[in-house]
Amino acid sequence: MFDYLVVGAGFAGCVVAERLASQYGQRVLIIDKRDHIGGNCYDCYNEAGILIHRYGPHTFHTNNRKVFEYLLLFTEWRYYQHRVRAYVDGKFLPIPINLDTVNQLYGLNLSSRELAEYFERVREPAPQVKTAEDAVVSQVGRDLFEKFFKGLTLKHWGMEASQLDASVTRRIPVRTSRDDRYFSDRYQGVPKHGYTALFTRMLRQPQISVLLNTDYRTILPEIKFKRIVFTGPIDEYFDYRYGPLPYRSVHFEYETLPTAGLPEGTYQPTGTVTYPNDYDFTRVAEFKHFTGQTHPLTTIVRQYPRDSGEPYYPIPCEESKALYQKYAALAAKEKNVWFIGRLANYRYYNMDQVVEKALELVEKELAL
Ligand SMILES: Cc1cc2nc3c(=O)[nH]c(=O)nc-3n(C[C@H](O)[C@H](O)[C@H](O)COP(=O)(O)OP(=O)(O)OC[C@H]3O[C@@H](n4cnc5c(N)ncnc54)[C@H](O)[C@@H]3O)c2cc1C
């Protein structure tokens, strides 16, 4: 007999299981249908011995001290600050757009003040910023939108920026300084020994049992528990009663290359390079930048967005929000079941947001 069945061993499930067991002495069974813990943050060594992130590169970043301190219980950090370049007009330019982006793109020598004036001249104010296109064009004008965002959004979402929520592009800042960090949060990094090592430490407790390679539904008749914390897809939980929630997926294509002869011993200048207008992939990530690993080879991953496959990105538009609300209404009526995480809440969360939500759930609802 378990006190809790936790479905899904990603960040949401692992934090809930860890807190329930270590702080409240609860007996927890955590189940995942994959053959590993860690959900989409799982990392492992590939055949060449290079540490890779199986579901795309993950940089941890947060302003939430409580979340950062909580994770310090399970890992030391490599203090990595993520930088991204966009390959535009044959040049690798800083993204988010900053002073160097504009100067290098147009061959100018503007100061920060002059760049602010430039944005003021070219921006097209929108009475109401509704779409992903409005959010960019109203800040930096149409040319920068078309060069950096239009093609990338279309490839990534399979939809025009004008059909997507403003939230898609609004979270990307525009800077008039030369700061070229992708995130400006106070705490940034990757776990020193990898994400999987972090999750392993979280779950290494006598009160926690882990079951992998198992869809929870297949073993429900065989186990006894009092409560469920569900971090899988909410539409699947309700047998797709109102139809499937739409997601965008990604195909990850890995390649391992020798570094001999490459400038600085790396394939590309930064951890991630985006390709808004060239090729079918949206971005290329090189893991060594993230992990700091020294190795005569390097592994990169090219990301090709897809309509079908693993559910990665909830589609941010009105129809999908309305459909999710119908499932959320069903979820609210369930007894002794809690829904949390990116699939259960149908929401793109960063890792720190999931950790924060999971800590809150345990403290405010489950601990009562
Ligand atoms: C390409 C990509 C890059 C990202 N990069 C970053 C980044 O740089 N920084 C950042 O902060 N965030 C990043 N994220 C977001 C991050 O991955 C999520 O915040 C995090 O994984 C959410 O954790 P979760 O536990 O909610 O979901 P998940 O990690 O998806 O875990 C859910 C688990 O539930 C399991 N499951 C589902 N159904 C069942 C079932 N029926 N039975 C048993 N198990 C089931 C799944 O197998 C999965 O392991 C990225 C996301 C993507 C897609």
Coordinates of C-alpha atoms and ligand atoms in Angstrom, one line a residue:
M1 CA 0.0 0.0 0.0
F2 CA 1.4 3.4 -1.1
D3 CA 0.3 6.8 0.2
Y4 CA 0.9 8.3 -3.2
L5 CA 1.1 7.2 -6.8
V6 CA 3.1 9.8 -8.8
V7 CA 2.7 9.4 -12.5
G8 CA 5.8 10.7 -14.4
A9 CA 9.3 11.0 -13.2
G10 CA 10.2 14.4 -14.7
F11 CA 10.9 17.5 -12.6
A12 CA 7.3 17.8 -11.4
G13 CA 7.0 14.1 -10.3
C14 CA 10.5 13.9 -8.8
V15 CA 10.1 17.1 -6.6
V16 CA 6.7 16.0 -5.4
A17 CA 7.9 12.5 -4.6
E18 CA 11.1 13.7 -2.9
R19 CA 9.2 16.2 -0.7
L20 CA 6.4 13.8 0.3
A21 CA 8.9 11.2 1.3
S22 CA 11.6 13.3 3.0
Q23 CA 9.4 15.9 4.7
Y24 CA 6.2 14.0 5.4
G25 CA 7.3 10.4 5.6
Q26 CA 4.9 9.3 2.8
R27 CA 5.4 6.1 0.9
V28 CA 5.5 7.0 -2.8
L29 CA 5.5 4.9 -6.0
I30 CA 6.7 6.9 -8.9
I31 CA 6.1 5.5 -12.4
D32 CA 7.3 6.5 -15.8
K33 CA 6.6 4.9 -19.1
R34 CA 10.1 5.8 -20.4
D35 CA 13.1 3.7 -19.5
H36 CA 14.7 6.5 -17.5
I37 CA 13.9 9.1 -14.8
G38 CA 14.2 12.8 -15.4
G39 CA 11.5 13.3 -18.0
N40 CA 12.5 15.7 -20.8
C41 CA 15.5 16.9 -18.7
Y42 CA 17.2 13.5 -18.9
D43 CA 20.8 13.5 -19.9
C44 CA 23.2 10.6 -20.6
Y45 CA 26.6 9.8 -22.1
N46 CA 26.4 8.8 -25.8
E47 CA 28.6 6.1 -27.5
A48 CA 31.4 8.6 -27.9
G49 CA 31.4 9.3 -24.2
I50 CA 29.9 12.8 -24.5
L51 CA 27.2 14.0 -22.1
I52 CA 24.1 14.9 -24.1
H53 CA 20.6 16.0 -23.3
R54 CA 18.3 13.5 -24.9
Y55 CA 15.3 15.9 -25.4
G56 CA 17.1 19.1 -26.5
P57 CA 19.5 21.3 -24.5
H58 CA 18.4 22.5 -21.1
T59 CA 19.8 25.5 -19.3
F60 CA 18.6 26.1 -15.8
H61 CA 17.7 29.7 -15.0
T62 CA 15.7 31.4 -12.3
N63 CA 15.2 34.4 -10.1
N64 CA 13.6 32.2 -7.5
R65 CA 16.1 31.8 -4.6
K66 CA 13.9 29.2 -2.9
V67 CA 13.9 27.0 -6.0
F68 CA 17.7 27.4 -6.5
E69 CA 18.4 26.6 -2.8
Y70 CA 16.1 23.6 -2.9
L71 CA 18.0 22.1 -5.9
L72 CA 21.3 22.8 -4.1
L73 CA 20.4 20.0 -1.8
F74 CA 20.9 17.6 -4.7
T75 CA 23.5 19.1 -7.0
E76 CA 26.4 21.5 -7.3
W77 CA 26.2 23.8 -10.3
R78 CA 28.4 24.6 -13.3
Y79 CA 27.8 28.3 -13.6
Y80 CA 27.0 28.4 -17.4
Q81 CA 25.4 31.5 -18.9
H82 CA 23.5 30.6 -22.1
R83 CA 24.4 32.5 -25.3
V84 CA 22.6 32.2 -28.6
R85 CA 23.5 33.4 -32.1
A86 CA 21.1 33.6 -35.0
Y87 CA 22.4 32.8 -38.5
V88 CA 21.1 35.7 -40.6
D89 CA 22.4 37.0 -43.9
G90 CA 25.4 34.8 -43.6
K91 CA 26.4 36.1 -40.2
F92 CA 26.2 34.7 -36.6
L93 CA 24.4 37.5 -34.8
P94 CA 23.5 37.9 -31.1
I95 CA 19.9 37.0 -30.2
P96 CA 18.0 38.4 -28.2
I97 CA 18.4 41.5 -30.5
N98 CA 20.9 43.9 -28.9
L99 CA 23.2 46.7 -30.0
D100 CA 25.7 44.4 -31.7
T101 CA 23.0 42.6 -33.6
V102 CA 21.8 45.8 -35.3
N103 CA 25.2 47.3 -35.8
Q104 CA 26.6 44.1 -37.3
L105 CA 23.5 43.3 -39.4
Y106 CA 23.3 46.8 -41.1
G107 CA 27.0 47.7 -40.9
L108 CA 26.3 50.6 -38.5
N109 CA 28.0 52.1 -35.4
L110 CA 25.0 53.2 -33.3
S111 CA 25.3 53.9 -29.6
S112 CA 22.7 52.5 -27.2
R113 CA 20.8 55.9 -27.2
E114 CA 20.9 56.0 -31.0
L115 CA 19.6 52.4 -31.1
A116 CA 16.7 53.3 -28.9
E117 CA 15.9 56.2 -31.2
Y118 CA 16.2 53.8 -34.2
F119 CA 13.7 51.4 -32.7
E120 CA 11.4 54.3 -32.0
R121 CA 11.5 55.3 -35.7
V122 CA 11.0 51.8 -37.2
R123 CA 8.6 50.2 -34.7
E124 CA 4.9 49.9 -35.8
P125 CA 2.8 50.6 -32.6
A126 CA -0.1 48.3 -32.3
P127 CA -3.3 49.6 -30.5
Q128 CA -3.5 46.1 -28.9
V129 CA -0.6 43.7 -28.9
K130 CA -2.4 40.4 -29.6
T131 CA -0.2 38.2 -31.8
A132 CA 3.4 37.1 -31.8
E133 CA 3.9 39.3 -34.8
D134 CA 2.5 42.4 -33.1
A135 CA 4.7 41.8 -30.1
V136 CA 7.9 42.0 -32.2
V137 CA 6.9 44.5 -34.9
S138 CA 5.7 47.0 -32.2
Q139 CA 9.1 46.9 -30.6
V140 CA 11.7 46.6 -33.3
G141 CA 9.9 47.1 -36.7
R142 CA 9.2 44.9 -39.6
D143 CA 12.6 44.2 -41.1
L144 CA 14.1 42.7 -37.9
F145 CA 10.9 40.8 -37.4
E146 CA 11.2 39.3 -40.9
K147 CA 14.9 38.5 -40.6
F148 CA 14.9 37.0 -37.0
F149 CA 11.3 35.9 -36.1
K150 CA 9.0 35.3 -39.1
G151 CA 10.7 32.2 -40.6
L152 CA 11.7 30.8 -37.2
T153 CA 8.2 31.0 -35.9
L154 CA 6.7 29.4 -39.0
K155 CA 9.2 26.5 -38.9
H156 CA 8.9 26.0 -35.1
W157 CA 5.1 26.2 -34.8
G158 CA 4.0 25.4 -38.4
M159 CA 1.9 28.6 -38.1
E160 CA 2.4 32.3 -39.0
A161 CA 3.4 34.6 -36.1
S162 CA 0.2 36.5 -36.9
Q163 CA -1.8 33.4 -35.8
L164 CA -0.1 32.8 -32.5
D165 CA -0.4 34.4 -29.1
A166 CA 1.8 37.4 -28.2
S167 CA 3.2 35.3 -25.4
V168 CA 5.3 33.3 -27.9
T169 CA 7.6 36.2 -28.7
R170 CA 7.0 38.5 -25.8
R171 CA 9.2 36.6 -23.5
I172 CA 12.2 37.3 -25.7
P173 CA 13.7 40.7 -24.6
V174 CA 15.1 43.4 -26.8
R175 CA 18.2 45.2 -25.5
T176 CA 19.9 48.4 -26.4
S177 CA 23.0 47.3 -24.5
R178 CA 25.7 44.8 -25.6
D179 CA 24.5 42.2 -23.1
D180 CA 24.4 39.0 -25.2
R181 CA 23.2 36.5 -22.5
Y182 CA 20.0 34.7 -23.5
F183 CA 18.6 34.9 -20.0
S184 CA 19.2 37.6 -17.4
D185 CA 18.1 35.6 -14.4
R186 CA 20.1 35.8 -11.2
Y187 CA 20.8 32.1 -11.0
Q188 CA 21.9 30.2 -14.2
G189 CA 23.7 27.0 -14.9
V190 CA 23.6 23.3 -15.5
P191 CA 23.9 20.6 -12.8
K192 CA 27.7 19.9 -12.4
H193 CA 27.3 16.2 -12.8
G194 CA 24.3 16.3 -15.1
Y195 CA 20.5 16.3 -14.7
T196 CA 20.1 12.6 -14.3
A197 CA 22.5 12.6 -11.4
L198 CA 20.4 15.3 -9.7
F199 CA 17.2 13.2 -10.2
T200 CA 18.9 10.1 -9.0
R201 CA 19.8 11.8 -5.7
M202 CA 16.3 13.1 -5.3
L203 CA 14.7 9.7 -5.6
R204 CA 17.3 7.8 -3.5
Q205 CA 15.2 7.4 -0.4
P206 CA 13.8 4.3 1.2
Q207 CA 10.2 5.7 1.1
I208 CA 10.3 6.0 -2.7
S209 CA 9.9 3.1 -5.1
V210 CA 10.6 3.8 -8.8
L211 CA 9.0 1.8 -11.6
L212 CA 10.1 2.5 -15.2
N213 CA 9.0 1.2 -18.7
T214 CA 5.5 1.2 -17.3
D215 CA 2.4 3.1 -18.4
Y216 CA 0.6 3.7 -15.1
R217 CA -2.8 2.5 -16.6
T218 CA -1.4 -1.0 -17.2
I219 CA -0.7 -1.6 -13.5
L220 CA -3.6 0.2 -11.8
P221 CA -5.4 -3.1 -10.9
E222 CA -2.2 -4.4 -9.3
I223 CA -1.3 -1.6 -6.9
K224 CA -2.9 0.0 -3.9
F225 CA -2.5 3.7 -3.1
K226 CA -4.5 6.5 -1.5
R227 CA -3.8 9.5 -3.7
I228 CA -2.5 10.3 -7.2
V229 CA -0.2 13.1 -8.4
F230 CA -0.5 13.0 -12.2
T231 CA 2.1 14.7 -14.4
G232 CA 1.3 13.1 -17.7
P233 CA -1.0 14.4 -20.5
I234 CA -4.3 15.6 -19.1
D235 CA -6.2 14.7 -22.3
E236 CA -4.9 11.1 -22.1
Y237 CA -6.0 10.8 -18.4
F238 CA -9.6 11.5 -19.5
D239 CA -9.3 9.2 -22.5
Y240 CA -9.3 12.1 -25.0
R241 CA -13.0 12.7 -24.2
Y242 CA -13.0 16.1 -26.0
G243 CA -10.3 15.1 -28.5
P244 CA -6.5 15.4 -28.3
L245 CA -4.9 18.6 -27.2
P246 CA -2.6 19.8 -30.0
Y247 CA 1.2 19.8 -29.5
R248 CA 4.2 20.6 -31.6
S249 CA 6.9 18.0 -31.6
V250 CA 10.6 18.0 -32.5
H251 CA 12.8 15.5 -34.2
F252 CA 16.4 15.5 -32.8
E253 CA 19.2 14.6 -35.2
Y254 CA 22.5 14.0 -33.4
E255 CA 25.9 14.1 -35.0
T256 CA 29.3 13.5 -33.4
L257 CA 32.3 15.2 -35.1
P258 CA 36.1 15.6 -34.6
T259 CA 37.1 18.9 -33.2
A260 CA 40.6 18.9 -34.7
G261 CA 40.9 22.0 -37.0
L262 CA 37.7 23.6 -35.7
P263 CA 38.1 27.2 -34.4
E264 CA 38.3 27.1 -30.6
G265 CA 37.8 23.4 -30.7
T266 CA 34.0 23.8 -31.1
Y267 CA 31.6 23.4 -34.0
Q268 CA 29.8 26.7 -33.4
P269 CA 30.4 29.9 -31.5
T270 CA 27.7 29.4 -28.8
G271 CA 25.7 26.7 -27.2
T272 CA 22.8 27.3 -29.6
V273 CA 22.6 28.8 -33.0
T274 CA 19.2 29.4 -34.6
Y275 CA 18.5 29.3 -38.3
P276 CA 15.4 31.5 -39.0
N277 CA 15.7 31.5 -42.8
D278 CA 18.1 28.7 -43.9
Y279 CA 17.6 24.9 -43.7
D280 CA 14.6 23.0 -42.4
F281 CA 16.0 22.8 -38.8
T282 CA 15.3 25.6 -36.4
R283 CA 18.4 25.4 -34.3
V284 CA 21.6 23.5 -33.6
A285 CA 22.9 23.0 -30.1
E286 CA 26.5 21.8 -29.2
F287 CA 26.5 20.1 -25.8
K288 CA 30.1 20.9 -24.8
H289 CA 29.2 24.6 -24.4
F290 CA 26.6 23.6 -21.8
T291 CA 28.5 20.9 -19.9
G292 CA 32.1 22.2 -20.2
Q293 CA 33.3 18.7 -21.1
T294 CA 36.7 18.3 -22.6
H295 CA 36.8 15.7 -25.4
P296 CA 38.5 15.3 -28.8
L297 CA 35.0 14.9 -30.3
T298 CA 31.9 17.1 -30.1
T299 CA 28.2 16.2 -30.4
I300 CA 25.7 18.6 -31.9
V301 CA 21.9 18.2 -32.3
R302 CA 19.8 19.7 -35.1
Q303 CA 16.1 20.3 -34.2
Y304 CA 13.4 19.7 -36.8
P305 CA 9.9 20.7 -35.7
R306 CA 7.2 18.2 -36.5
D307 CA 3.4 18.0 -36.2
S308 CA 3.4 14.5 -34.7
G309 CA 5.6 12.7 -32.2
E310 CA 6.5 13.3 -28.6
P311 CA 4.3 16.1 -27.2
Y312 CA 6.8 19.0 -26.5
Y313 CA 5.1 22.4 -27.0
P314 CA 1.5 23.2 -26.2
I315 CA 0.1 25.3 -29.1
P316 CA -0.5 28.8 -27.7
C317 CA -3.7 29.9 -29.4
E318 CA -7.4 30.5 -28.4
E319 CA -8.8 27.1 -29.6
S320 CA -6.3 25.0 -27.7
K321 CA -6.7 27.1 -24.6
A322 CA -10.5 26.6 -24.8
L323 CA -10.0 22.8 -25.2
Y324 CA -7.6 22.7 -22.2
Q325 CA -10.2 24.5 -20.1
K326 CA -12.7 21.7 -20.7
Y327 CA -10.2 19.1 -19.5
A328 CA -9.2 21.4 -16.5
A329 CA -12.9 21.5 -15.5
L330 CA -13.0 17.7 -15.4
A331 CA -9.7 17.6 -13.4
A332 CA -11.2 19.9 -10.8
K333 CA -13.9 17.4 -10.1
E334 CA -11.5 14.5 -9.5
K335 CA -11.2 13.3 -5.9
N336 CA -7.7 12.6 -4.5
V337 CA -6.0 13.4 -7.8
W338 CA -3.7 16.4 -8.4
F339 CA -2.6 17.5 -11.9
I340 CA 0.8 19.2 -12.2
G341 CA 3.5 19.8 -14.8
R342 CA 3.7 20.8 -18.4
L343 CA 1.6 18.0 -19.8
A344 CA -1.0 18.0 -17.0
N345 CA -1.4 21.8 -17.0
Y346 CA -1.0 22.0 -20.8
R347 CA 1.5 24.9 -20.4
Y348 CA 5.1 25.5 -21.5
Y349 CA 6.9 25.8 -18.1
N350 CA 10.6 26.3 -17.7
M351 CA 12.2 23.9 -15.2
D352 CA 12.2 26.4 -12.3
Q353 CA 8.5 27.1 -12.8
V354 CA 7.8 23.4 -12.5
V355 CA 9.9 23.1 -9.4
E356 CA 8.2 26.1 -7.9
K357 CA 4.7 24.7 -8.7
A358 CA 5.6 21.2 -7.3
L359 CA 7.0 22.7 -4.0
E360 CA 3.8 24.8 -3.7
L361 CA 1.5 21.8 -4.3
V362 CA 3.2 19.8 -1.6
E363 CA 3.3 22.6 0.9
K364 CA -0.2 24.1 0.3
E365 CA -2.3 21.1 -0.6
L366 CA -0.8 17.7 0.0
A367 CA 0.8 18.4 3.4
L368 CA -2.6 19.3 5.0
Ligands
LIG1 C1 13.3 21.1 -26.5 C2 13.1 21.7 -25.1 C3 14.1 22.4 -24.5 C4 13.8 23.0 -23.2 N1 14.8 23.7 -22.7 C5 14.6 24.3 -21.5 C6 15.6 25.1 -20.9 O1 16.7 25.3 -21.5 N2 15.4 25.6 -19.6 C7 14.2 25.3 -18.9 O2 14.1 25.8 -17.8 N3 13.3 24.5 -19.5 C8 13.4 24.0 -20.7 N4 12.5 23.2 -21.3 C9 11.3 22.9 -20.4 C10 11.5 21.6 -19.5 O3 11.8 20.5 -20.3 C11 10.3 21.4 -18.7 O4 10.1 22.5 -17.8 C12 10.3 20.2 -17.8 O5 10.7 19.0 -18.5 C13 8.9 19.9 -17.3 O6 8.9 18.8 -16.4 P1 7.6 17.9 -16.2 O7 7.9 17.0 -15.1 O8 6.4 18.8 -16.1 O9 7.4 17.1 -17.6 P2 8.2 16.0 -18.2 O10 9.7 16.2 -18.1 O11 7.7 15.8 -19.6 O12 7.8 14.7 -17.4 C14 6.6 14.0 -17.6 C15 6.8 12.5 -17.5 O13 5.6 11.8 -17.5 C16 5.8 10.6 -18.2 N5 4.5 10.1 -18.6 C17 3.6 10.6 -19.4 N6 2.5 9.8 -19.5 C18 2.7 8.7 -18.7 C19 2.0 7.5 -18.5 N7 0.8 7.3 -19.0 N8 2.5 6.6 -17.6 C20 3.7 6.8 -17.0 N9 4.5 8.0 -17.3 C21 4.0 8.9 -18.1 C22 6.6 11.0 -19.4 O14 7.3 9.8 -19.9 C23 7.6 12.0 -18.8 O15 8.8 11.4 -18.4 C24 12.6 22.7 -22.6 C25 11.6 21.9 -23.2 C26 11.8 21.4 -24.4 C27 10.7 20.6 -25.1

